[in-house]
Coordinates of C-alpha atoms in Angstrom, one line a residue:
X19 CA 36.9 9.6 5.9
X20 CA 34.2 11.3 8.0
X21 CA 32.6 12.7 4.8
X22 CA 32.5 9.2 3.2
X23 CA 31.1 7.6 6.3
X24 CA 28.3 10.1 6.6
X25 CA 27.4 9.9 2.9
X26 CA 27.3 6.1 3.2
X27 CA 25.1 6.4 6.4
X28 CA 22.6 8.8 4.8
X29 CA 22.4 7.0 1.5
X30 CA 22.0 3.5 3.1
X31 CA 19.3 4.9 5.4
X32 CA 17.4 6.3 2.4
X33 CA 17.9 3.2 0.4
X34 CA 16.5 1.0 3.2
X35 CA 13.5 3.3 3.6
X36 CA 12.9 3.1 -0.2
X37 CA 13.2 -0.7 -0.3
X38 CA 10.6 -0.8 2.6
X39 CA 8.0 1.2 0.6
X40 CA 8.4 4.7 2.2
X41 CA 7.2 7.8 0.5
X42 CA 9.6 9.9 -1.5
X43 CA 9.4 12.9 0.8
X44 CA 10.2 10.7 3.8
X45 CA 13.3 9.3 2.1
X46 CA 14.6 12.8 1.1
X47 CA 13.8 14.5 4.4
X48 CA 15.4 11.7 6.5
X49 CA 18.6 12.0 4.5
X50 CA 18.7 15.8 4.6
X51 CA 18.0 16.0 8.4
X52 CA 20.6 13.4 9.2
X53 CA 23.3 15.2 7.2
X54 CA 22.3 18.6 8.6
X55 CA 22.7 17.2 12.1
X56 CA 26.4 16.8 11.3
X57 CA 26.7 20.2 9.7
X58 CA 26.3 19.2 6.0
X59 CA 24.0 20.7 3.4
X60 CA 22.8 17.9 1.2
X61 CA 21.0 17.6 -2.2
X62 CA 18.9 14.6 -2.5
X63 CA 16.9 13.3 -5.5
X64 CA 14.8 10.2 -5.0
X65 CA 12.5 8.5 -7.5
X66 CA 11.0 5.0 -7.1
X67 CA 14.0 3.3 -8.8
X68 CA 16.9 5.5 -8.0
X69 CA 18.4 7.5 -5.1
X70 CA 21.1 10.2 -5.5
X71 CA 22.7 12.0 -2.6
X72 CA 25.3 14.8 -2.9
X73 CA 27.1 16.9 -0.2
X74 CA 30.0 19.3 0.0
X75 CA 32.9 17.9 1.9
X76 CA 34.9 19.7 4.6
X77 CA 37.5 20.7 2.1
X78 CA 34.9 22.2 -0.3
X79 CA 34.7 19.3 -2.8
X80 CA 31.4 17.8 -3.9
X81 CA 30.8 14.1 -3.2
X82 CA 27.9 12.1 -4.7
X83 CA 26.6 8.6 -4.2
X84 CA 23.8 6.9 -6.2
X85 CA 22.0 3.7 -5.5
X86 CA 19.5 1.9 -7.7
X87 CA 16.3 0.8 -6.0
X88 CA 15.1 -2.5 -7.3
X89 CA 11.8 -4.2 -6.9
X90 CA 10.7 -4.4 -3.3
X91 CA 7.7 -5.4 -1.1
X92 CA 5.6 -3.6 1.4
X93 CA 7.3 -3.6 4.8
X94 CA 5.6 -1.0 7.1
X95 CA 7.4 -2.3 10.2
X96 CA 10.7 -1.5 8.5
X97 CA 9.5 2.0 7.5
X98 CA 8.6 2.7 11.1
X99 CA 12.0 1.4 12.4
X100 CA 14.1 3.4 9.9
X101 CA 12.0 6.5 10.5
X102 CA 12.6 6.2 14.2
X103 CA 16.3 5.6 13.6
X104 CA 16.6 8.8 11.6
X105 CA 15.0 10.8 14.5
X106 CA 17.3 9.0 17.0
X107 CA 20.4 9.9 15.0
X108 CA 19.2 13.5 14.7
X109 CA 18.6 13.7 18.4
X110 CA 21.9 12.1 19.5
X111 CA 24.4 12.9 16.6
X112 CA 26.6 9.9 17.5
X113 CA 29.9 9.2 15.9
X114 CA 29.4 8.1 12.2
X115 CA 30.8 4.6 13.0
X116 CA 28.2 4.2 15.8
X117 CA 25.4 5.5 13.6
X118 CA 26.3 2.9 11.0
X119 CA 26.2 0.2 13.7
X120 CA 22.7 1.5 14.7
X121 CA 21.6 1.2 11.1
X122 CA 22.9 -2.3 10.8
X123 CA 21.3 -3.2 14.1
X124 CA 18.0 -1.8 13.0
X125 CA 18.1 -3.8 9.8
X126 CA 18.8 -7.0 11.7
X127 CA 15.9 -6.4 14.1
X128 CA 13.2 -5.6 11.6
X129 CA 10.4 -8.1 12.2
X130 CA 9.1 -10.5 9.6
X131 CA 6.2 -12.9 9.8
X132 CA 6.9 -16.5 8.9
X133 CA 5.3 -18.0 5.8
X134 CA 2.5 -19.7 7.8
X135 CA 1.4 -16.3 9.3
X136 CA 1.8 -14.7 5.8
X137 CA -0.4 -17.4 4.3
X138 CA -3.0 -16.7 7.0
X139 CA -2.9 -13.0 6.1
X140 CA -3.5 -13.7 2.4
X141 CA -6.4 -16.0 3.4
X142 CA -8.0 -13.6 5.8
X143 CA -7.6 -10.7 3.4
X144 CA -9.4 -12.5 0.5
X145 CA -11.9 -14.1 2.9
X146 CA -12.9 -10.9 4.6
X147 CA -13.2 -8.8 1.4
X148 CA -15.2 -11.5 -0.4
X149 CA -17.9 -11.1 2.3
X150 CA -17.4 -7.4 2.2
X151 CA -18.2 -7.3 -1.5
X152 CA -21.4 -9.4 -1.1
X153 CA -20.2 -13.0 -1.1
X154 CA -21.7 -15.7 1.1
X155 CA -19.6 -18.0 3.3
X156 CA -18.8 -20.7 0.7
X157 CA -17.6 -17.9 -1.7
X158 CA -15.5 -16.3 1.0
X159 CA -13.9 -19.7 1.8
X160 CA -13.2 -20.1 -1.9
X161 CA -11.7 -16.6 -2.1
X162 CA -9.5 -17.6 0.8
X163 CA -8.1 -20.5 -1.2
X164 CA -7.6 -18.2 -4.1
X165 CA -5.6 -16.0 -1.8
X166 CA -3.5 -18.9 -0.7
X167 CA -2.8 -19.7 -4.4
X168 CA -1.7 -16.1 -4.9
X169 CA 0.6 -16.5 -1.9
X170 CA 2.2 -19.6 -3.4
X171 CA 2.6 -17.8 -6.7
X172 CA 4.3 -14.9 -5.0
X173 CA 6.8 -17.3 -3.3
X174 CA 7.5 -18.9 -6.6
X175 CA 7.9 -15.6 -8.5
X176 CA 10.2 -14.4 -5.8
X177 CA 12.6 -17.3 -6.5
X178 CA 12.4 -16.5 -10.2
X179 CA 12.9 -12.8 -9.5
X180 CA 10.0 -12.0 -11.8
X181 CA 8.8 -8.5 -12.6
X182 CA 5.7 -7.2 -10.8
X183 CA 3.7 -6.9 -14.0
X184 CA 4.3 -10.5 -15.0
X185 CA 3.6 -12.0 -11.6
X186 CA 0.4 -10.0 -11.3
X187 CA -0.9 -11.4 -14.6
X188 CA -0.1 -14.9 -13.5
X189 CA -1.6 -14.5 -10.0
X190 CA -4.8 -12.9 -11.4
X191 CA -5.1 -15.5 -14.0
X192 CA -4.6 -18.5 -11.7
X193 CA -6.8 -17.2 -8.9
X194 CA -9.6 -16.3 -11.3
X195 CA -9.4 -19.7 -12.9
X196 CA -9.6 -21.4 -9.5
X197 CA -12.7 -19.4 -8.6
X198 CA -14.3 -20.4 -11.9
X199 CA -13.4 -24.0 -11.2
X200 CA -15.2 -23.8 -7.8
X201 CA -18.2 -22.3 -9.6
X202 CA -18.3 -24.9 -12.4
X203 CA -18.2 -27.8 -9.8
X204 CA -21.0 -26.2 -7.8
X205 CA -19.0 -25.3 -4.7
X206 CA -19.9 -21.6 -4.9
X207 CA -22.9 -19.7 -6.5
X208 CA -21.0 -16.6 -7.6
X209 CA -17.5 -16.6 -8.9
X210 CA -17.2 -12.8 -9.1
X211 CA -17.3 -12.3 -5.3
X212 CA -14.6 -14.9 -4.8
X213 CA -12.4 -13.4 -7.5
X214 CA -12.8 -9.8 -6.2
X215 CA -11.9 -10.8 -2.7
X216 CA -8.7 -12.5 -3.9
X217 CA -7.9 -9.7 -6.3
X218 CA -7.8 -7.2 -3.5
X219 CA -4.5 -8.8 -2.5
X220 CA -3.1 -7.7 -5.9
X221 CA -4.5 -4.1 -5.7
X222 CA -1.5 -1.7 -5.3
X223 CA -2.8 0.1 -2.3
X224 CA 0.6 1.3 -1.0
X225 CA 1.7 2.5 -4.4
X226 CA -1.6 4.4 -4.9
X227 CA -1.3 6.0 -1.4
X228 CA 2.4 6.9 -1.9
X229 CA 1.6 8.4 -5.4
X230 CA -1.0 10.7 -3.9
X231 CA 1.3 11.8 -1.1
X232 CA 4.3 12.3 -3.4
X233 CA 2.3 14.6 -5.7
X234 CA 0.9 16.5 -2.7
X235 CA 4.4 17.1 -1.4
X236 CA 5.7 18.3 -4.8
X237 CA 7.5 15.2 -5.8
X238 CA 5.7 15.1 -9.2
X239 CA 8.2 12.8 -10.9
X240 CA 7.9 10.2 -8.3
X241 CA 4.1 10.6 -8.1
X242 CA 3.6 10.1 -11.8
X243 CA 6.1 7.2 -11.8
X244 CA 4.0 5.5 -9.1
X245 CA 0.7 6.2 -10.8
X246 CA 2.0 4.6 -14.0
X247 CA 3.0 1.6 -11.9
X248 CA -0.5 1.5 -10.4
X249 CA -2.1 1.6 -13.9
X250 CA 0.2 -1.1 -15.2
X251 CA -0.7 -3.4 -12.3
X252 CA -4.4 -2.6 -12.9
X253 CA -3.9 -3.6 -16.6
X254 CA -2.1 -6.8 -15.4
X255 CA -5.0 -7.7 -13.2
X256 CA -7.4 -7.1 -16.1
X257 CA -5.3 -9.2 -18.5
X258 CA -5.1 -12.1 -16.0
X259 CA -8.8 -12.2 -15.2
X260 CA -9.8 -11.7 -18.8
X261 CA -7.6 -14.6 -19.9
X262 CA -9.2 -16.9 -17.3
X263 CA -12.7 -15.8 -18.3
X264 CA -12.0 -16.4 -22.0
X265 CA -10.8 -19.9 -21.3
X266 CA -13.9 -20.7 -19.2
X267 CA -16.2 -19.3 -21.9
X268 CA -14.4 -21.3 -24.6
X269 CA -15.1 -24.4 -22.5
X270 CA -18.8 -23.7 -22.7
X271 CA -19.1 -22.5 -19.1
X272 CA -21.2 -19.4 -18.5
X273 CA -19.9 -18.1 -15.1
X274 CA -23.0 -16.0 -14.3
X275 CA -24.2 -16.8 -10.8
X276 CA -26.3 -15.2 -8.2
X277 CA -26.1 -11.5 -7.5
X278 CA -23.9 -10.3 -4.7
X279 CA -25.6 -10.0 -1.3
X280 CA -26.2 -6.7 0.4
X281 CA -25.3 -7.1 4.0
X282 CA -26.2 -4.9 6.9
X283 CA -23.6 -2.2 7.9
X284 CA -22.5 -4.2 11.0
X285 CA -21.7 -7.3 8.9
X286 CA -19.8 -5.1 6.4
X287 CA -17.8 -3.6 9.2
X288 CA -16.9 -7.0 10.6
X289 CA -15.9 -8.3 7.2
X290 CA -13.9 -5.1 6.7
X291 CA -12.1 -5.6 10.0
X292 CA -11.2 -9.3 9.1
X293 CA -10.0 -8.3 5.7
X294 CA -8.0 -5.4 7.0
X295 CA -6.4 -7.7 9.6
X296 CA -5.2 -9.9 6.8
X297 CA -3.7 -6.9 5.1
X298 CA -2.0 -5.8 8.3
X299 CA -0.1 -9.1 8.1
X300 CA 0.4 -8.6 4.4
X301 CA 2.0 -5.2 4.9
X302 CA 4.1 -6.6 7.9
X303 CA 2.5 -4.5 10.6
X304 CA 3.2 -5.8 14.1
X305 CA 1.9 -5.3 17.6
X306 CA -1.1 -3.2 18.5
X307 CA -0.5 -1.0 15.4
X308 CA -2.1 -3.8 13.4
X309 CA -5.4 -3.6 15.3
X310 CA -5.4 0.2 15.1
X311 CA -5.0 0.0 11.4
X312 CA -8.0 -2.3 11.2
X313 CA -10.0 0.1 13.3
X314 CA -9.0 2.8 10.8
X315 CA -10.4 0.7 8.0
X316 CA -13.7 0.3 9.9
X317 CA -13.9 4.0 10.6
X318 CA -13.3 5.0 6.9
X319 CA -16.0 2.5 5.7
X320 CA -18.4 3.6 8.4
X321 CA -17.9 7.2 7.3
X322 CA -18.6 6.1 3.7
X323 CA -21.8 4.4 4.7
X324 CA -23.0 7.4 6.7
X325 CA -22.3 9.8 3.8
X326 CA -23.9 7.6 1.2
X327 CA -27.0 7.3 3.4
X328 CA -27.4 11.1 3.6
X329 CA -26.3 12.0 0.1
X330 CA -27.1 8.9 -1.9
X331 CA -23.8 9.5 -3.8
X332 CA -20.9 7.0 -3.7
X333 CA -18.4 9.7 -4.9
X334 CA -19.1 11.9 -1.9
X335 CA -19.0 8.7 0.2
X336 CA -15.5 7.8 -0.9
X337 CA -14.4 11.4 -0.5
X338 CA -15.6 11.5 3.1
X339 CA -14.1 8.0 3.7
X340 CA -10.7 9.2 2.4
X341 CA -10.9 12.2 4.7
X342 CA -11.7 10.1 7.7
X343 CA -8.9 7.6 6.9
X344 CA -6.4 10.4 6.4
X345 CA -7.4 12.3 9.6
X346 CA -7.2 9.0 11.6
X347 CA -3.7 8.2 10.2
X348 CA -2.3 11.7 10.9
X349 CA -3.7 11.6 14.5
X350 CA -2.3 8.1 15.1
X351 CA 1.0 9.0 13.7
X352 CA 1.4 11.9 16.1
X353 CA 0.0 10.0 19.1
X354 CA 2.2 6.9 18.6
X355 CA 5.2 8.6 16.8
X356 CA 4.9 6.3 13.8
X357 CA 4.7 7.3 10.1
X358 CA 1.1 8.1 9.0
X359 CA 1.5 5.9 5.9
X360 CA 1.4 2.8 8.3
X361 CA -2.2 3.6 9.2
X362 CA -3.3 5.3 6.0
X363 CA -2.6 2.5 3.6
X364 CA -4.8 -0.1 5.4
X365 CA -7.4 2.4 6.5
X366 CA -8.3 3.3 2.9
X367 CA -8.3 -0.3 1.6
X368 CA -12.1 -0.8 1.9
X369 CA -12.5 2.3 -0.3
X370 CA -10.2 1.2 -3.1
X371 CA -12.5 0.2 -6.0
X372 CA -11.2 -3.3 -6.6
X373 CA -14.7 -4.5 -7.6
X374 CA -14.9 -1.6 -10.0
X375 CA -11.7 -2.5 -11.8
X376 CA -12.8 -6.2 -12.0
X377 CA -16.3 -5.4 -13.5
X378 CA -14.8 -2.8 -15.8
X379 CA -12.5 -5.3 -17.4
X380 CA -15.3 -8.0 -17.4
X381 CA -17.5 -5.7 -19.4
X382 CA -14.7 -5.1 -21.9
X383 CA -14.1 -8.8 -22.4
X384 CA -17.8 -9.3 -22.9
X385 CA -17.9 -6.6 -25.5
X386 CA -20.3 -4.5 -23.5
X387 CA -18.7 -1.2 -24.2
X388 CA -21.4 1.0 -22.7
X389 CA -21.2 -0.7 -19.4
X390 CA -17.4 -0.7 -19.7
X391 CA -17.3 3.1 -20.2
X392 CA -19.8 3.8 -17.4
X393 CA -18.1 1.5 -14.9
X394 CA -14.6 2.7 -15.9
X395 CA -15.6 6.4 -15.4
X396 CA -17.2 5.6 -12.0
X397 CA -14.1 3.7 -10.9
X398 CA -11.8 6.6 -11.9
X399 CA -14.1 9.1 -10.2
X400 CA -14.0 7.0 -7.0
X401 CA -10.2 6.8 -7.0
X402 CA -10.0 10.6 -7.6
X403 CA -12.4 11.3 -4.7
X404 CA -10.3 9.1 -2.3
X405 CA -7.1 10.8 -3.5
X406 CA -8.6 14.3 -3.1
X407 CA -9.7 13.5 0.5
X408 CA -6.2 12.3 1.4
X409 CA -4.5 15.3 -0.3
X410 CA -6.7 17.8 1.5
X411 CA -6.1 16.4 5.0
X412 CA -2.4 15.7 4.5
X413 CA -1.9 19.2 3.2
X414 CA -3.7 20.7 6.1
X415 CA -1.7 18.7 8.7
X416 CA 1.6 19.5 6.9
X417 CA 0.8 23.3 6.8
X418 CA 0.0 23.2 10.5
X419 CA 3.3 21.4 11.3
X420 CA 5.3 23.9 9.2
X421 CA 3.6 26.8 11.0
X422 CA 4.3 25.2 14.4
X423 CA 8.0 24.8 13.5
X424 CA 8.2 28.4 12.2
X425 CA 6.6 29.7 15.4
X426 CA 9.1 27.7 17.6
X427 CA 12.0 29.1 15.5
X428 CA 11.1 32.7 16.3

């Protein structure tokens, strides 16, 4: 009975972490440490859609449990709570029945914003990043309404239990079509900035971040799986916006407006903070952690601007921004005893090339293959530079932590 209870506890803890959007290494390490606390050596295998846990029982027999991980959202509050619970169990080693009660209590106390607050998060995210990418106030307001439309579509697709790929196509198509509608009626001067601001909501920032961290920690299967998901979502965004553009062009509307504005760094940082605050709501971050995440986003973008100013190279700028975001996330995680992913995923959002993905696909639809190739290569290079910055910092902090544990163990 004790063996079964502990296997159930560990598996359910890992499952809840996975459904909240935790990294693979966090899921596996949490399970291994909990079972080790009770004297069991465990084998854990986690990938984005499956979790398998095995242990050797007290009488020497193997026992295994597997749980399928379905589609899930981005709940950083739950990741923090379940991570704290695993540490609490390891420190106290309570009776398995008590630990299971703690797990159920943690699940019931995970915070969730109501739909009104969530809608505000979608609006602020699209509004802030529309200005961030050079939109004026009317275009930012239009982007906010596109964000609200994406929120409504997400609610609708949740009821239909739709796949992520299909819902992304529908959301990208409808939001782009609404932005083109605002442009055709003269409400905005540039549909692109409104679309890009709204599409940032659909950009798989948490998936991208987890993919990089999984690969860095040696979880290659999970990392590649997540990268494939990132690419599929990028394709879905491209298909949706391309479909909307094709319809508009067939109606005889030429959606070429004014060029995007180039704001002063202070305005960019303010817009970045507003957009990041919207995404803090979107990722279900509560309390002062949300503001700290927004400050991390401003820090990473400021580092990008400083680096580009001195090097005149956006690749180096994104590399430096990725390093700044990762260092900030690791420091905050250690100071506040929360997972680094909670800070990292929002801190790198200003760097994610949402505009690059949009313009790459726009050039493809227009048949401008030279611009398509150039923009696509630049977008891929930017993503690689961000990933490299994250990997270097995360590796350095992990090596330092391992060395510290080894020193204490002597």
